[in-house]
């Protein structure tokens, strides 16, 4: 816990040092995954995204869904809904444009382990309804967790976490964005773990980076 607290404090100070800029922001994220029974699960998610450390809102994302386990803990199909409020700055101005997006998504998650390396692949399709516009997007995510002080991801394990996710649009431009992430995590108990890390995001015509503080509740390892 001392290692995790030190990391969180360091990230807070780093974020404060960037608080007057708009090229590095911060995301506070909660992922929940509650088991309904052996086959069904409920996914719930909140992401509060800021242009700086906190208080200058970029996005509020709320996502939920119902999943079905094809095999226990390793292969999951999910149908979900997301609401996204985006507050985007007008170029060369302190004013923001406020837009809402409604999103339907379908995804397939498969997990595997190789020794002490825990892998997750996620394939997602999104139907996006933004004002009078409709967009279709495809996403592929690969994540890796590697425990440092233990051989498994059980209680009190400290671990390295990394992922890469690419976003592809159905219409031009085909490339939407890519996210590359690295973090240090701590397994509090079988129901909770926490991560603190940094994500580099590459968009079609620009780049944007975020610090991230993430809480996971009941996510299967």
C-alpha positions as MATLAB code, in Angstrom:
seq = 'XXXXXXXXXXXXXXXXXXXXXXXXXXXXXXXXXXXXXXXXXXXXXXXXXXXXXXXXXXXXXXXXXXXXXXXXXXXXXXXXXXXXXXXXXXXXXXXXXXXXXXXXXXXXXXXXXXXXXXXXXXXXXXXXXXXXXXXXXXXXXXXXXXXXXXXXXXXXXXXXXXXXXXXXXXXXXXXXXXXXXXXXXXXXXXXXXXXXXXXXXXXXXXXXXXXXXXXXXXXXX';
ca = [
       0.000    0.000    0.000;
       2.907    2.397    0.678;
       4.087    1.918   -2.915;
       0.605    2.628   -4.257;
       0.118    5.725   -2.077;
       3.491    7.086   -3.195;
       2.556    6.557   -6.825;
      -0.824    8.274   -6.437;
       0.737   11.287   -4.694;
       3.366   11.560   -7.433;
       0.695   11.528  -10.132;
      -1.299   14.217   -8.305;
       1.742   16.504   -8.173;
       2.533   15.813  -11.830;
      -1.041   16.651  -12.816;
      -0.983   19.865  -10.816;
       2.168   20.901  -12.635;
       0.273   20.519  -15.943;
      -2.920   22.142  -14.665;
      -2.520   25.264  -16.801;
      -2.022   23.312  -20.042;
      -4.436   21.424  -22.245;
      -2.091   18.806  -23.731;
      -2.103   16.562  -20.617;
      -5.258   15.732  -18.703;
      -6.481   13.271  -16.099;
      -9.102   10.520  -16.107;
     -10.783    9.145  -12.986;
     -12.302    5.772  -13.880;
     -14.484    3.187  -12.143;
     -15.090   -0.242  -13.709;
     -17.630   -2.566  -12.113;
     -18.537   -6.103  -13.077;
     -21.053   -7.811  -10.804;
     -21.975  -11.463  -11.230;
     -25.711  -12.139  -11.588;
     -25.214  -15.908  -11.725;
     -22.718  -18.351  -13.235;
     -23.596  -17.256  -16.773;
     -24.708  -13.628  -16.560;
     -22.985  -10.464  -15.363;
     -23.744   -6.744  -15.101;
     -21.124   -4.263  -16.283;
     -21.153   -0.664  -14.956;
     -18.669    2.093  -15.622;
     -18.041    5.788  -14.887;
     -15.280    7.878  -16.438;
     -14.695   11.512  -15.468;
     -12.221   13.019  -17.927;
     -10.531   16.372  -17.366;
      -8.369   18.719  -19.424;
      -6.194   19.196  -16.322;
      -6.031   17.354  -12.966;
      -9.630   18.038  -11.935;
     -12.330   20.662  -12.424;
     -11.979   21.389  -16.152;
     -14.320   18.740  -17.549;
     -13.619   17.219  -20.944;
     -16.043   14.268  -20.821;
     -18.378   12.391  -18.523;
     -18.904    8.837  -19.732;
     -21.477    6.451  -18.252;
     -21.575    2.907  -19.603;
     -23.518   -0.214  -18.655;
     -24.311   -3.597  -20.148;
     -25.372   -7.192  -19.643;
     -22.872   -9.939  -20.397;
     -23.042  -13.690  -20.918;
     -20.183  -16.096  -20.147;
     -19.568  -18.572  -22.953;
     -17.041  -20.238  -20.656;
     -16.472  -19.431  -16.981;
     -14.465  -16.165  -16.639;
     -12.611  -16.569  -19.961;
     -15.014  -15.728  -22.811;
     -17.769  -13.140  -22.435;
     -20.294  -11.611  -24.839;
     -21.868   -8.287  -23.817;
     -24.526   -5.893  -25.092;
     -24.419   -2.399  -23.634;
     -25.371    1.271  -23.699;
     -23.258    4.353  -23.114;
     -24.027    8.040  -22.515;
     -21.225   10.522  -23.177;
     -21.326   14.244  -22.437;
     -18.449   16.080  -24.124;
     -17.365   19.647  -23.389;
     -14.993   20.681  -26.160;
     -13.164   23.994  -26.321;
     -13.826   26.315  -29.250;
     -10.430   26.881  -30.963;
      -8.602   29.964  -29.649;
     -11.292   30.519  -27.023;
     -12.156   29.771  -23.402;
     -15.698   28.809  -24.435;
     -16.891   25.215  -24.711;
     -19.355   23.410  -26.939;
     -21.508   20.905  -25.035;
     -22.640   17.772  -26.920;
     -24.318   14.526  -25.865;
     -23.802   11.116  -27.436;
     -25.871    7.957  -27.050;
     -24.022    4.773  -27.855;
     -25.026    1.134  -28.314;
     -22.170   -1.372  -28.274;
     -21.496   -5.083  -28.599;
     -18.280   -6.705  -27.433;
     -16.487   -9.991  -27.010;
     -13.805  -10.452  -24.326;
     -11.474  -13.420  -24.134;
      -8.843  -13.988  -21.437;
      -5.831  -16.258  -21.173;
      -2.734  -16.695  -19.022;
       0.801  -17.645  -20.003;
       2.768  -18.354  -16.850;
       2.443  -15.194  -14.767;
       1.321  -13.095  -17.739;
      -2.433  -12.421  -17.843;
      -3.812  -11.380  -21.250;
      -7.153   -9.903  -22.268;
      -8.458   -9.302  -25.787;
     -11.557   -7.173  -26.373;
     -13.368   -6.726  -29.698;
     -16.019   -4.001  -29.691;
     -18.489   -2.520  -32.206;
     -20.100    0.851  -31.414;
     -23.182    2.457  -32.933;
     -22.842    6.146  -32.098;
     -25.722    8.646  -32.148;
     -24.393   12.225  -31.939;
     -27.020   14.961  -32.541;
     -28.297   14.259  -36.077;
     -25.298   12.121  -37.002;
     -24.797    8.345  -36.895;
     -21.325    6.770  -36.827;
     -20.110    3.177  -36.679;
     -16.777    2.384  -35.027;
     -14.699   -0.748  -34.399;
     -12.242   -1.153  -31.512;
      -9.604   -3.747  -30.660;
      -8.017   -3.820  -27.174;
      -5.184   -5.994  -25.868;
      -4.260   -5.731  -22.179;
      -1.500   -7.348  -20.129;
      -1.167   -7.704  -16.351;
       2.036   -9.064  -14.795;
       2.226   -9.519  -10.994;
       5.552   -8.415   -9.479;
       5.610   -9.740   -5.927;
       3.435  -12.826   -6.498;
       2.858  -15.401   -9.191;
      -0.909  -14.740   -9.367;
      -3.244  -11.751   -9.267;
      -4.532  -12.382   -5.757;
      -4.760  -10.228   -2.618;
      -1.881   -7.785   -1.991;
      -0.340   -8.434   -5.398;
       1.506   -5.495   -6.964;
       1.395   -5.695  -10.743;
       2.347   -3.984  -13.972;
      -0.508   -3.155  -16.324;
      -0.366   -2.195  -19.985;
      -2.744   -2.022  -22.919;
      -3.045   -0.840  -26.474;
      -6.368   -0.059  -28.161;
      -6.989    0.973  -31.755;
     -10.207    2.632  -33.017;
     -11.314    2.260  -36.661;
     -14.238    4.144  -38.249;
     -16.494    2.642  -40.892;
     -16.413    5.912  -42.830;
     -13.459    8.115  -43.704;
     -11.209    8.833  -41.912;
     -10.763    5.133  -41.158;
      -8.210    5.722  -38.388;
      -9.901    7.316  -35.377;
      -7.319    6.981  -32.605;
      -4.876    4.731  -30.754;
      -4.331    4.504  -27.000;
      -1.160    3.167  -25.390;
      -1.206    2.810  -21.590;
       1.136    1.744  -18.784;
       0.456    1.617  -15.035;
       1.275    0.174  -11.650;
      -1.563   -1.630   -9.866;
      -2.409   -3.137   -6.493;
      -4.909   -5.928   -5.738;
      -6.694   -4.887   -2.536;
      -8.751   -8.090   -2.255;
     -10.691  -10.470   -4.505;
     -13.247   -7.741   -5.236;
     -11.128   -4.602   -5.682;
      -7.958   -3.481   -7.376;
      -6.587   -0.038   -8.232;
      -4.221    1.305  -10.883;
      -2.410    4.577  -11.497;
      -0.752    5.188  -14.827;
      -0.284    7.219  -17.999;
      -1.889    6.954  -21.436;
      -0.575    8.354  -24.718;
      -3.404    8.923  -27.193;
      -2.747    9.418  -30.915;
      -5.574   10.923  -32.969;
      -5.820   11.536  -36.703;
      -4.375   15.057  -36.569;
      -3.171   15.503  -32.990;
      -1.956   13.788  -29.829;
      -3.309   13.965  -26.302;
      -2.016   12.383  -23.100;
      -3.760   11.513  -19.830;
      -2.841   10.403  -16.366;
      -5.304    7.807  -15.124;
      -6.504    6.642  -11.712;
      -8.648    3.514  -12.069;
     -10.706    1.472   -9.581;
     -11.891   -2.019  -10.538;
     -14.744   -3.676   -8.633;
     -15.288   -7.433   -8.972;
     -13.564   -7.702  -12.320;
     -12.514  -11.314  -12.915;
      -8.785  -11.817  -13.215;
];
